Coordinates of C-alpha atoms in Angstrom, one line a residue:
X1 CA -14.9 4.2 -4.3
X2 CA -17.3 6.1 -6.0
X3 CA -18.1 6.6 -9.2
X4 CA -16.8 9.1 -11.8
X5 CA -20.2 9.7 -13.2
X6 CA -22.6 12.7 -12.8
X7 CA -25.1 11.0 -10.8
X8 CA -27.7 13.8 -10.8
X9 CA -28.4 14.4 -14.2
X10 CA -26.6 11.1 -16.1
X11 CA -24.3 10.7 -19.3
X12 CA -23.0 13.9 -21.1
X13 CA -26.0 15.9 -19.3
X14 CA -23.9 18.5 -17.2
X15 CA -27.0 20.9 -16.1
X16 CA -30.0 19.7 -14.7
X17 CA -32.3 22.5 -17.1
X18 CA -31.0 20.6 -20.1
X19 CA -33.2 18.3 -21.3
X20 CA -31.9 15.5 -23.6
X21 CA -35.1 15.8 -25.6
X22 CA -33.7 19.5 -26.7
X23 CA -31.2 17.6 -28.4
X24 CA -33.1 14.9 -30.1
X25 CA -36.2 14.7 -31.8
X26 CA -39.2 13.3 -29.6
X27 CA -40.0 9.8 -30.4
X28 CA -43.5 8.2 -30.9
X29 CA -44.0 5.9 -27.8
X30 CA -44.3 3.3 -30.0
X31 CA -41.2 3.7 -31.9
X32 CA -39.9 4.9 -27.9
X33 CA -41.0 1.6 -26.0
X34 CA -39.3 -0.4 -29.1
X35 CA -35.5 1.8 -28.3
X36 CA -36.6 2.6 -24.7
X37 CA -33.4 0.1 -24.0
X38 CA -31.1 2.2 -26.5
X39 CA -32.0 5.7 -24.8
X40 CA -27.6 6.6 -24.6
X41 CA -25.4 3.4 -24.7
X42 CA -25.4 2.4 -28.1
X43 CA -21.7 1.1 -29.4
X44 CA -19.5 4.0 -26.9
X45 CA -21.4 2.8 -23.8
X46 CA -20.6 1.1 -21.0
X47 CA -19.7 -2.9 -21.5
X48 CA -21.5 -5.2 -18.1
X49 CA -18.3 -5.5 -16.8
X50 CA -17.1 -1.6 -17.0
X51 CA -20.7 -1.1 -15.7
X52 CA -20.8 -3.5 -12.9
X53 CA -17.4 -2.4 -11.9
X54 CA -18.7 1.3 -11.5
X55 CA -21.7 -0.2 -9.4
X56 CA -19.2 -1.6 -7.0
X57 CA -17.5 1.4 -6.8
X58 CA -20.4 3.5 -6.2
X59 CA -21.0 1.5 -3.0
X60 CA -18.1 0.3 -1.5
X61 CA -16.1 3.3 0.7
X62 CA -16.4 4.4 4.6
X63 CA -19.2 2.7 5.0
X64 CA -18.4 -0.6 4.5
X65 CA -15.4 0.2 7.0
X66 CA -18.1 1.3 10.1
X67 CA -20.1 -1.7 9.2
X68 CA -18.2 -3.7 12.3
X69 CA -19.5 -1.2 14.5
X70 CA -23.1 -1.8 13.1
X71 CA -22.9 -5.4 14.1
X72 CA -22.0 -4.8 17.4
X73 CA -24.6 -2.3 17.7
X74 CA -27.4 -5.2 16.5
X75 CA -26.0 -8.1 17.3
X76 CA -24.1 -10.9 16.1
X77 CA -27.0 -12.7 15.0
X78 CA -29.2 -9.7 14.6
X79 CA -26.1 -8.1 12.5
X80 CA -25.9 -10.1 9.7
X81 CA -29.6 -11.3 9.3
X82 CA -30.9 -7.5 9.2
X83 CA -27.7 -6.5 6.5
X84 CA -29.0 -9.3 4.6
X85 CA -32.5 -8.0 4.6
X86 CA -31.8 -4.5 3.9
X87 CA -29.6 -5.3 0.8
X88 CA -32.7 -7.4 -0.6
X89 CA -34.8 -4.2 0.2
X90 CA -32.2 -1.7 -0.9
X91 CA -31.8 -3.6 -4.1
X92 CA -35.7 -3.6 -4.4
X93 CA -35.9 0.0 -4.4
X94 CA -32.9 0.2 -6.8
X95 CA -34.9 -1.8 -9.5
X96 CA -38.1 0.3 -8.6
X97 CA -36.3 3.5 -9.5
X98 CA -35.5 2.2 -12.9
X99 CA -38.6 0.8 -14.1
X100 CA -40.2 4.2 -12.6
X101 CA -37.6 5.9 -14.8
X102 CA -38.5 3.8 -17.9
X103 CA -42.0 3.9 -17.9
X104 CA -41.9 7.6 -17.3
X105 CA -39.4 8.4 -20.1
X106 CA -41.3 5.8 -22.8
X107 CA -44.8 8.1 -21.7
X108 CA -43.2 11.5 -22.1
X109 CA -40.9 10.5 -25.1
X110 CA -38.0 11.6 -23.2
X111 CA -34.2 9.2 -23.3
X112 CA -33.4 10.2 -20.1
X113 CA -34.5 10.6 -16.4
X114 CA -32.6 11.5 -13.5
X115 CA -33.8 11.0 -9.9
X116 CA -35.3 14.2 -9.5
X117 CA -37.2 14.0 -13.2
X118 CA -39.0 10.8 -12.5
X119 CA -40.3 12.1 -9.0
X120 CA -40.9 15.7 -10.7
X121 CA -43.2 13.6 -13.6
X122 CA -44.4 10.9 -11.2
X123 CA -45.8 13.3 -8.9
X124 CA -47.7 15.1 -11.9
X125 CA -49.5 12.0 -12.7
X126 CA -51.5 12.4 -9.6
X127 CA -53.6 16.0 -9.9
X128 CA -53.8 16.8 -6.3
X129 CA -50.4 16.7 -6.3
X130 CA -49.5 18.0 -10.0
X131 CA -49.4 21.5 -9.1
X132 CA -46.8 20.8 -6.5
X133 CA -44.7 18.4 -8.8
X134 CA -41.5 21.1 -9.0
X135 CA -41.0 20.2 -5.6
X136 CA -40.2 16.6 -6.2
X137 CA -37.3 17.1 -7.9
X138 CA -36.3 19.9 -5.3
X139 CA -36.4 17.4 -2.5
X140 CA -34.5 14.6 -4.2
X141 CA -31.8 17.4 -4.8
X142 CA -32.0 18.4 -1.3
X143 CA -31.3 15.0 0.0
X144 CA -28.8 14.0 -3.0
X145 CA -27.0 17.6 -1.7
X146 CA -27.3 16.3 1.9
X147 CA -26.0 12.7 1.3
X148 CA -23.3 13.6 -1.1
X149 CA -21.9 16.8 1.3
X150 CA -22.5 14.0 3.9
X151 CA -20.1 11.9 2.8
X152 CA -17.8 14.4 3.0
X153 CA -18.0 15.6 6.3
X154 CA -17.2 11.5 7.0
X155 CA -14.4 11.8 4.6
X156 CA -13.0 14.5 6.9
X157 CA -13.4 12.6 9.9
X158 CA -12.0 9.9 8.2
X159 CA -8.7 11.1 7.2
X160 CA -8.4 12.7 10.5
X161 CA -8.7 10.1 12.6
X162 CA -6.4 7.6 11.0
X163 CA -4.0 9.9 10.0
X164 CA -3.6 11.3 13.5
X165 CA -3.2 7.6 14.7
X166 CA -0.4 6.8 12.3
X167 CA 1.3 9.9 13.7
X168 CA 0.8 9.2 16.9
X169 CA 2.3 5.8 17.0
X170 CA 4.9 6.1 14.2
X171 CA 7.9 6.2 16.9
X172 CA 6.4 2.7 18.2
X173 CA 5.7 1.3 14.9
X174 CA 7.5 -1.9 14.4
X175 CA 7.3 -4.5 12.2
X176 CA 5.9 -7.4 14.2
X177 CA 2.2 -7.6 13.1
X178 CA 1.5 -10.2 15.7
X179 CA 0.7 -7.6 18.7
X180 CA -2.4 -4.6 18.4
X181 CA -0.1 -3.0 21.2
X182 CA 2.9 0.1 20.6
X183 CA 5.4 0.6 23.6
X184 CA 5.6 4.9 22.2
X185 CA 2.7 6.5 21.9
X186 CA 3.2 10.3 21.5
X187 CA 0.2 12.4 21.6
X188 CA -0.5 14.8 18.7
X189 CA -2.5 17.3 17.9
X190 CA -6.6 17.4 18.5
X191 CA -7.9 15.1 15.1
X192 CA -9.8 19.0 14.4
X193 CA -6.1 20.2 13.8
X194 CA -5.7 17.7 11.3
X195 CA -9.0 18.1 9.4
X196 CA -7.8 21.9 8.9
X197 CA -4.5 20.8 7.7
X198 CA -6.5 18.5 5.1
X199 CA -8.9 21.8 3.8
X200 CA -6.5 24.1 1.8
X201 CA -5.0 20.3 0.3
X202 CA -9.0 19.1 -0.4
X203 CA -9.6 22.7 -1.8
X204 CA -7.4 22.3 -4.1
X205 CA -8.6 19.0 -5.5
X206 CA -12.5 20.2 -5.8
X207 CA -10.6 23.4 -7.9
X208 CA -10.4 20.7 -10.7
X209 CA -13.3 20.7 -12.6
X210 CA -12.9 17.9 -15.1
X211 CA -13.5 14.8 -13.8
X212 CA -10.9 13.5 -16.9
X213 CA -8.3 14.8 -15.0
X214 CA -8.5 13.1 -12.4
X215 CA -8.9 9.9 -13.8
X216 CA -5.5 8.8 -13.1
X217 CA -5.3 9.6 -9.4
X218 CA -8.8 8.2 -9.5
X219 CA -7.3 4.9 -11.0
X220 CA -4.7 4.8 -8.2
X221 CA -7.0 5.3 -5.5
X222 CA -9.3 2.5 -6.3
X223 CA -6.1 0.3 -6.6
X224 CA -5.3 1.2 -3.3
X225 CA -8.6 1.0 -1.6
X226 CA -9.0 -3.0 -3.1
X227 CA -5.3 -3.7 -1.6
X228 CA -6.3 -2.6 1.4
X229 CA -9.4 -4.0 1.7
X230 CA -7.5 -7.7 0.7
X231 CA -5.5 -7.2 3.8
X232 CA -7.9 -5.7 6.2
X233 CA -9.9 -9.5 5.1
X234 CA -6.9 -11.1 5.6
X235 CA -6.2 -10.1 9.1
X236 CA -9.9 -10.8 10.4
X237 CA -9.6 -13.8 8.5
X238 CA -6.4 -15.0 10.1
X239 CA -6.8 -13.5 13.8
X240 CA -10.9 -14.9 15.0
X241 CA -10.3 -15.7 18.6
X242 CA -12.0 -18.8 19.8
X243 CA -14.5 -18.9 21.7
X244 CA -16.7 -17.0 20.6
X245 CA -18.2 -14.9 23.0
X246 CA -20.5 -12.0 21.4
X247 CA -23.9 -11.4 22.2
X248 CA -26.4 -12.6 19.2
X249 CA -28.4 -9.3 19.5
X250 CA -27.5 -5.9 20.4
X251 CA -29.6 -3.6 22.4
X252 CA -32.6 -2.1 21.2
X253 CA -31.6 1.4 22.3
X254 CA -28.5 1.1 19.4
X255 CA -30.4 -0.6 16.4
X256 CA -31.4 2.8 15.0
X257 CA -27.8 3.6 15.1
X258 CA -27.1 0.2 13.5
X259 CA -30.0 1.3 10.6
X260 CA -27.8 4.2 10.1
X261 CA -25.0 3.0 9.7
X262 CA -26.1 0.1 7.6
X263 CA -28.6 2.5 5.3
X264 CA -25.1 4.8 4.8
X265 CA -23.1 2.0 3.0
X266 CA -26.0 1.3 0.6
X267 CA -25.2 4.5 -0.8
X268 CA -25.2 3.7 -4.5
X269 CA -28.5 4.5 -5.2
X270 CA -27.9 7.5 -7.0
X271 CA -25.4 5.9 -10.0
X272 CA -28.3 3.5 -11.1
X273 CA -30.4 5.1 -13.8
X274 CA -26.9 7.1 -15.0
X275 CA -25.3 3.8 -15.2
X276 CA -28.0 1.9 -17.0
X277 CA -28.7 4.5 -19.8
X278 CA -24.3 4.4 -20.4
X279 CA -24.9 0.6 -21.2
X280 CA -24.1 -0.6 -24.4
X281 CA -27.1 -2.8 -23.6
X282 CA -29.1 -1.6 -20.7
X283 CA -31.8 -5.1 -21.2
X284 CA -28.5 -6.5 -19.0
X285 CA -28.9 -4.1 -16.4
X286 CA -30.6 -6.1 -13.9
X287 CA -27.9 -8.4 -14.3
X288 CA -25.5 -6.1 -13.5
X289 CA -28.0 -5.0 -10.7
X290 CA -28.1 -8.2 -8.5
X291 CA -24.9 -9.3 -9.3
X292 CA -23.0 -6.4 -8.2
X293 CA -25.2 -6.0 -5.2
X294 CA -24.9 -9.3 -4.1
X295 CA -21.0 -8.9 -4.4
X296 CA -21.7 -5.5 -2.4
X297 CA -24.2 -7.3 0.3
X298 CA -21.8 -10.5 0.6
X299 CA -19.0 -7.9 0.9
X300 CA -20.9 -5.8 4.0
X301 CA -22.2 -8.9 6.1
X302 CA -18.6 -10.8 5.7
X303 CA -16.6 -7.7 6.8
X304 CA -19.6 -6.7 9.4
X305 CA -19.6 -10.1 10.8
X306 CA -15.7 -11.3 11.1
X307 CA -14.4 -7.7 11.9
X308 CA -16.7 -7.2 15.2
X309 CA -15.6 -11.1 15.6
X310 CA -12.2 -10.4 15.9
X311 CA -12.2 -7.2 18.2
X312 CA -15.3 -7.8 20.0
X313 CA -16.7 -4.7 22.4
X314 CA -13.1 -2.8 21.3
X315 CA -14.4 -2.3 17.6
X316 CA -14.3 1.2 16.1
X317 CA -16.2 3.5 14.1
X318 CA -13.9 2.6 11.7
X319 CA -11.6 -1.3 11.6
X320 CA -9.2 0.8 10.1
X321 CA -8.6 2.3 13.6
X322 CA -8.4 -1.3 14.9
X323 CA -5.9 -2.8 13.2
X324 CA -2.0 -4.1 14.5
X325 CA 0.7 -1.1 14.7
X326 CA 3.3 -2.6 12.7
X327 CA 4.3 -1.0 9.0
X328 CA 1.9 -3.2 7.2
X329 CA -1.2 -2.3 8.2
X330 CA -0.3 1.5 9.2
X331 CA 0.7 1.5 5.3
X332 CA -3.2 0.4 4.9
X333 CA -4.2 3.3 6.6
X334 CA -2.4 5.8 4.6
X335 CA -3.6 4.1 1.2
X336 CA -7.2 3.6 2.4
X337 CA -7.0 7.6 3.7
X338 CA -5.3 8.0 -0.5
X339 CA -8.4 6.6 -2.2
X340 CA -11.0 8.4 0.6
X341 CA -9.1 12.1 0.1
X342 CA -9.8 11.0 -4.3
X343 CA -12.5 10.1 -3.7
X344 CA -14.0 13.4 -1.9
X345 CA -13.6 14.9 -5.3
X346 CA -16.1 12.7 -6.9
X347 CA -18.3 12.8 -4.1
X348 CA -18.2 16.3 -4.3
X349 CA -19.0 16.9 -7.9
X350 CA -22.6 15.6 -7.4
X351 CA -23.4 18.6 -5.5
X352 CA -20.9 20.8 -7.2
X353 CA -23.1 20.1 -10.6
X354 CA -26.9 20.7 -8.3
X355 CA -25.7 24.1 -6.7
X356 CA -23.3 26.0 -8.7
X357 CA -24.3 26.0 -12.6
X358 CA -27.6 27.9 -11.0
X359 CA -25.4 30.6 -9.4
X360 CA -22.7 31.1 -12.3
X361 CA -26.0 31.5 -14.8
X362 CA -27.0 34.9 -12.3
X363 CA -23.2 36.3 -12.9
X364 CA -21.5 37.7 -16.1
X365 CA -19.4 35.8 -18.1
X366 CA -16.7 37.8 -16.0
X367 CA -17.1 36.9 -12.8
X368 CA -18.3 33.2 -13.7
X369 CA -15.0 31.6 -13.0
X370 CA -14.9 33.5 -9.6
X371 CA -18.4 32.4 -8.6
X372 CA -17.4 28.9 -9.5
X373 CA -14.3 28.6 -7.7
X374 CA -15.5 30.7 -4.4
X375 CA -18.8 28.8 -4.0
X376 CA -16.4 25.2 -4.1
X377 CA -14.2 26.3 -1.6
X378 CA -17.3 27.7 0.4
X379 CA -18.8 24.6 0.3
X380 CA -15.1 22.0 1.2
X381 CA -15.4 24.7 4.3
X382 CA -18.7 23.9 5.3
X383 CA -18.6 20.4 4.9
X384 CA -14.8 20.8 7.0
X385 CA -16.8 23.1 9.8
X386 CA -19.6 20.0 10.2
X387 CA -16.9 17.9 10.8
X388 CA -15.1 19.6 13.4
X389 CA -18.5 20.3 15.1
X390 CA -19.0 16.4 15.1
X391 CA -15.8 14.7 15.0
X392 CA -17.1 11.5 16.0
X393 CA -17.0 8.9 13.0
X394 CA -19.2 6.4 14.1
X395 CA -21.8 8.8 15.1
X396 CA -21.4 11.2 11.7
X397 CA -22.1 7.9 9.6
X398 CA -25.0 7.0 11.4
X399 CA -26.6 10.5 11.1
X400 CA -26.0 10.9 7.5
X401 CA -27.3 7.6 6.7
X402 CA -30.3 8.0 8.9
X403 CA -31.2 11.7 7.5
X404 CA -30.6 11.3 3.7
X405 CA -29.8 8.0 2.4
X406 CA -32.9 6.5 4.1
X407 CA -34.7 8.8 2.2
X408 CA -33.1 8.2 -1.5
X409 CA -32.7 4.5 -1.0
X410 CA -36.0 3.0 1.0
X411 CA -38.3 6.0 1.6
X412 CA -38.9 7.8 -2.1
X413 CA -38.7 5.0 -5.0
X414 CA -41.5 2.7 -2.8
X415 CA -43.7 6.3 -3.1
X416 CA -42.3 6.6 -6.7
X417 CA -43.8 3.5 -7.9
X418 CA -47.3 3.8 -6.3
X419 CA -47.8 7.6 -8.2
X420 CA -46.0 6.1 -11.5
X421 CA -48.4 3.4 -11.9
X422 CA -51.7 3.9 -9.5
X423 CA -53.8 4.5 -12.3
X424 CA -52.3 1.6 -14.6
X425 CA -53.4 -2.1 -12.3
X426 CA -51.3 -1.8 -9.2
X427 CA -51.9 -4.7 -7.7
X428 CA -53.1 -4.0 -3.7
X429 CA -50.6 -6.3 -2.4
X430 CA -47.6 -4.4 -4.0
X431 CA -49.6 -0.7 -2.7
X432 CA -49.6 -2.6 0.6
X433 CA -45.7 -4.0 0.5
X434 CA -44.3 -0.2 -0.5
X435 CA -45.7 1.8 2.0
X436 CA -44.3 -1.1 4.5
X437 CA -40.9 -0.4 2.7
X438 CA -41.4 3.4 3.0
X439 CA -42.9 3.2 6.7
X440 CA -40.2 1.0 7.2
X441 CA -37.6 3.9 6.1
X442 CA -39.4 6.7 8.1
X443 CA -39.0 5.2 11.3
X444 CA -35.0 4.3 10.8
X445 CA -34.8 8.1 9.3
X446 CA -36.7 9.0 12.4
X447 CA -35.5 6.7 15.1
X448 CA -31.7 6.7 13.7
X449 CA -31.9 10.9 13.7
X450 CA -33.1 11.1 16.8
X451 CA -30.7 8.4 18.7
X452 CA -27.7 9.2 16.6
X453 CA -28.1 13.7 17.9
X454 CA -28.8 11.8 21.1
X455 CA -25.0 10.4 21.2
X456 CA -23.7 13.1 19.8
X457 CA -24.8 15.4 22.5
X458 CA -23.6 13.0 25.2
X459 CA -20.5 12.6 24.0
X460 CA -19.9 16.3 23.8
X461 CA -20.9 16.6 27.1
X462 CA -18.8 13.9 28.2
X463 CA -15.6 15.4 26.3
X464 CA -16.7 18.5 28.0
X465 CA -16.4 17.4 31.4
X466 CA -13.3 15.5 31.1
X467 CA -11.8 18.6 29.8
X468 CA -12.9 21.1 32.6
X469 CA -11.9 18.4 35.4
X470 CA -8.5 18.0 33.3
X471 CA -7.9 22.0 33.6
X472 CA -9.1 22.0 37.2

């Protein structure tokens, strides 16, 4: 459920080469420090509850759905205690990344920083590395343009794969809930088929360029998405076999795919400092912070831990997949696959907003419309061809969790802080504890890359196979 908020550049800022300081006159810092908590909310911001419903959403979608998988991958012991741990990191780094962004903003005089503006201006307070402080900001747009187009790729695989297995099973469908099992199951197309029936349909969405317009299906979606997720908790709830019989940790070979996984649903790094400078009050925002991560963090171990509890080694890359054949929870499906197709909308406009206003500036006014439109579908293509060249979901998750969001969310705001402040009393235990953090994000970014291509290769091989001994 993601947010329908510009993450890259924040509130009413819809170019990245507009500065708010254009705007508005440039402050004192001592008349800055004393508003720094008034930089955009004011009376039309966001209240703490609109705000700390947006945090939820900007966290809670796939991911939390592959986060069964990710136990069974650690361990049912292992699971738990490590999602525990990487929320408290996760929302660590969150809280870094905004009082980077705050001390950088009161120093420069500026109201507002996105992501890539407080690692541009950290960077520049370190002169070997001043020079090169443009490609700061590049990076962080690289991975944001990684992670966001990411998510779409698992969107795609997403829809797909539950939509084929509604299909599939739809002349079996009954209405007894108490049996996983259908008597008719009628093979359908290859789950590619279906992602290229979903492109012209997703193409179509993206066209919309407003956000405000898709507020109400946006609505709808989210709606959908929480009754689902009520149900999906219901059935784990009701249906834990006893005994239990589930290893307490995983093997180490498939913890990196775990850290992928895991480091994927945390994926809300990017709506902080937007959401905290829409505050009517944004002194509340750590509030807001922990208590909406620690709903989120509750939210991942509980469904993590009771979902790979109730279909053991059987568990999918999604639970979604797991659940009975009967009308009910085929119906969550379909409203789950609703919210995820809305939702690739908003995903989408993160990177939509990084890559395009560049390439419409380099056109006439004439052909700006055209450039707009074409590079959107270009881009739904790409993310649709990714997907068909990896149609695994489990595996997709892992690998875009591992590559970018290990990067934005563990890796960069433990850097951030040491450049913001080295010169200003860092203490040598806190240099000490965030290049453990960010070591500790290079070796999941690392190890998860590596294992997660590893799998996908062997599975491809492995489909390969079956297919050429299915034609001999």
């Amino acid at each position: 459920m993601a947010s329908e908020i510009n993450y890259q550049d924040g509130p009413d800022l819809s170019r990245r080469d507009v500065s708010p300081a254009d705007d508005e006159p440039v402050r004192s810092p001592s008349s800055q420090r004393q508003s720094e908590y008034e930089r955009f909310g004011g009376r039309t911001g966001s209240s703490f509850s609109q705000t700390l419903i947006h945090l939820l959403k900007g966290n809670i979608g796939t991911g939390l759905l592959g986060l069964p998988l990710a136990v069974k991958n650690a361990g049912l012991l292992v699971g738990p205690l490590s999602l525990l741990a990487m929320g408290i990191v996760a929302v660590h780094c969150m809280n870094l990344l905004v009082k980077c962004a705050h001390h950088l903003s009161a120093k420069l005089g500026k109201p507002f920083l996105s992501y890539g503006d407080a690692v541009e201006y950290g960077m520049e307070n370190v002169p070997w590395l001043s020079r090169h402080s443009l490609w700061g900001r590049r990076v962080v747009n690289m991975f944001l343009n990684i992670t966001q187009l990411g998510f779409c790729c698992v969107y795609f695989v997403f829809l797909s794969d539950n939509v084929k297995q509604v299909v599939e099973t739809a002349n079996g469908t009954t209405g007894n809930c108490h049996n996983n099992q259908t008597s008719v199951i009628v093979p359908s197309y290859n789950s590619r088929l279906y992602m290229l029936f979903f492109l012209p349909f997703i193409i179509v969405l993206v066209f919309i360029r407003n956000l405000k317009y898709l507020a109400p299906l946006s609505f709808v979606a989210n709606i959908s998405m929480c009754v689902s997720l009520v149900l999906i908790y219901y059935y784990c709830l009701t249906n834990i076999p006893y005994p239990i019989n589930l290893p307490l940790a995983g093997r180490g070979i498939d913890y990196p795919l775990f850290f992928g996984t895991a480091i994927f649903a945390f994926e809300g790094i990017g709506v902080v400092l937007p959401l905290e400078n829409k505050m009517q009050n944004p002194r509340n925002f750590t509030t807001v912070l922990y208590l909406g991560m620690g709903i989120v963090t509750t939210l991942y171990i509980t469904l993590g831990t009771i979902g790979y509890i109730g279909f053991g080694e059987h568990i999918q890359g999604s639970i979604t997949l797991n659940l009975p054949l009967c009308w009910l929870y085929q119906s969550v499906k379909l409203l789950y696959s609703f919210g995820i197709y809305i939702t690739y909308a908003l995903q989408f406009y993160v990177s939509a907003e990084i890559l395009i206003p560049p390439a419409v500036a380099r056109c006439g006014p004439r052909w700006a419309l055209m450039v707009d439109l074409g590079i959107r579908a270009a881009l739904v293509g790409l993310t649709c061809a990714l997907a068909i060249l990896i149609p695994e979901l489990d595996l997709v998750i892992s690998l875009v969790g591992s590559v970018s969001s290990s990067a934005l969310a563990l890796i960069f705001p433990p850097l951030l802080q040491i450049i913001t402040f080295h010169n200003e009393g860092l203490k040598p235990w806190e240099i000490a504890k965030d290049i453990g953090i960010s070591l500790i994000g290079f070796v999941g970014f690392v190890a998860g890359t590596y294992i997660s291509i590893q799998e996908i290769v062997a599975r491809n091989s492995i489909r390969h196979n079956s297919t050429n001994l299915y034609v001999g």
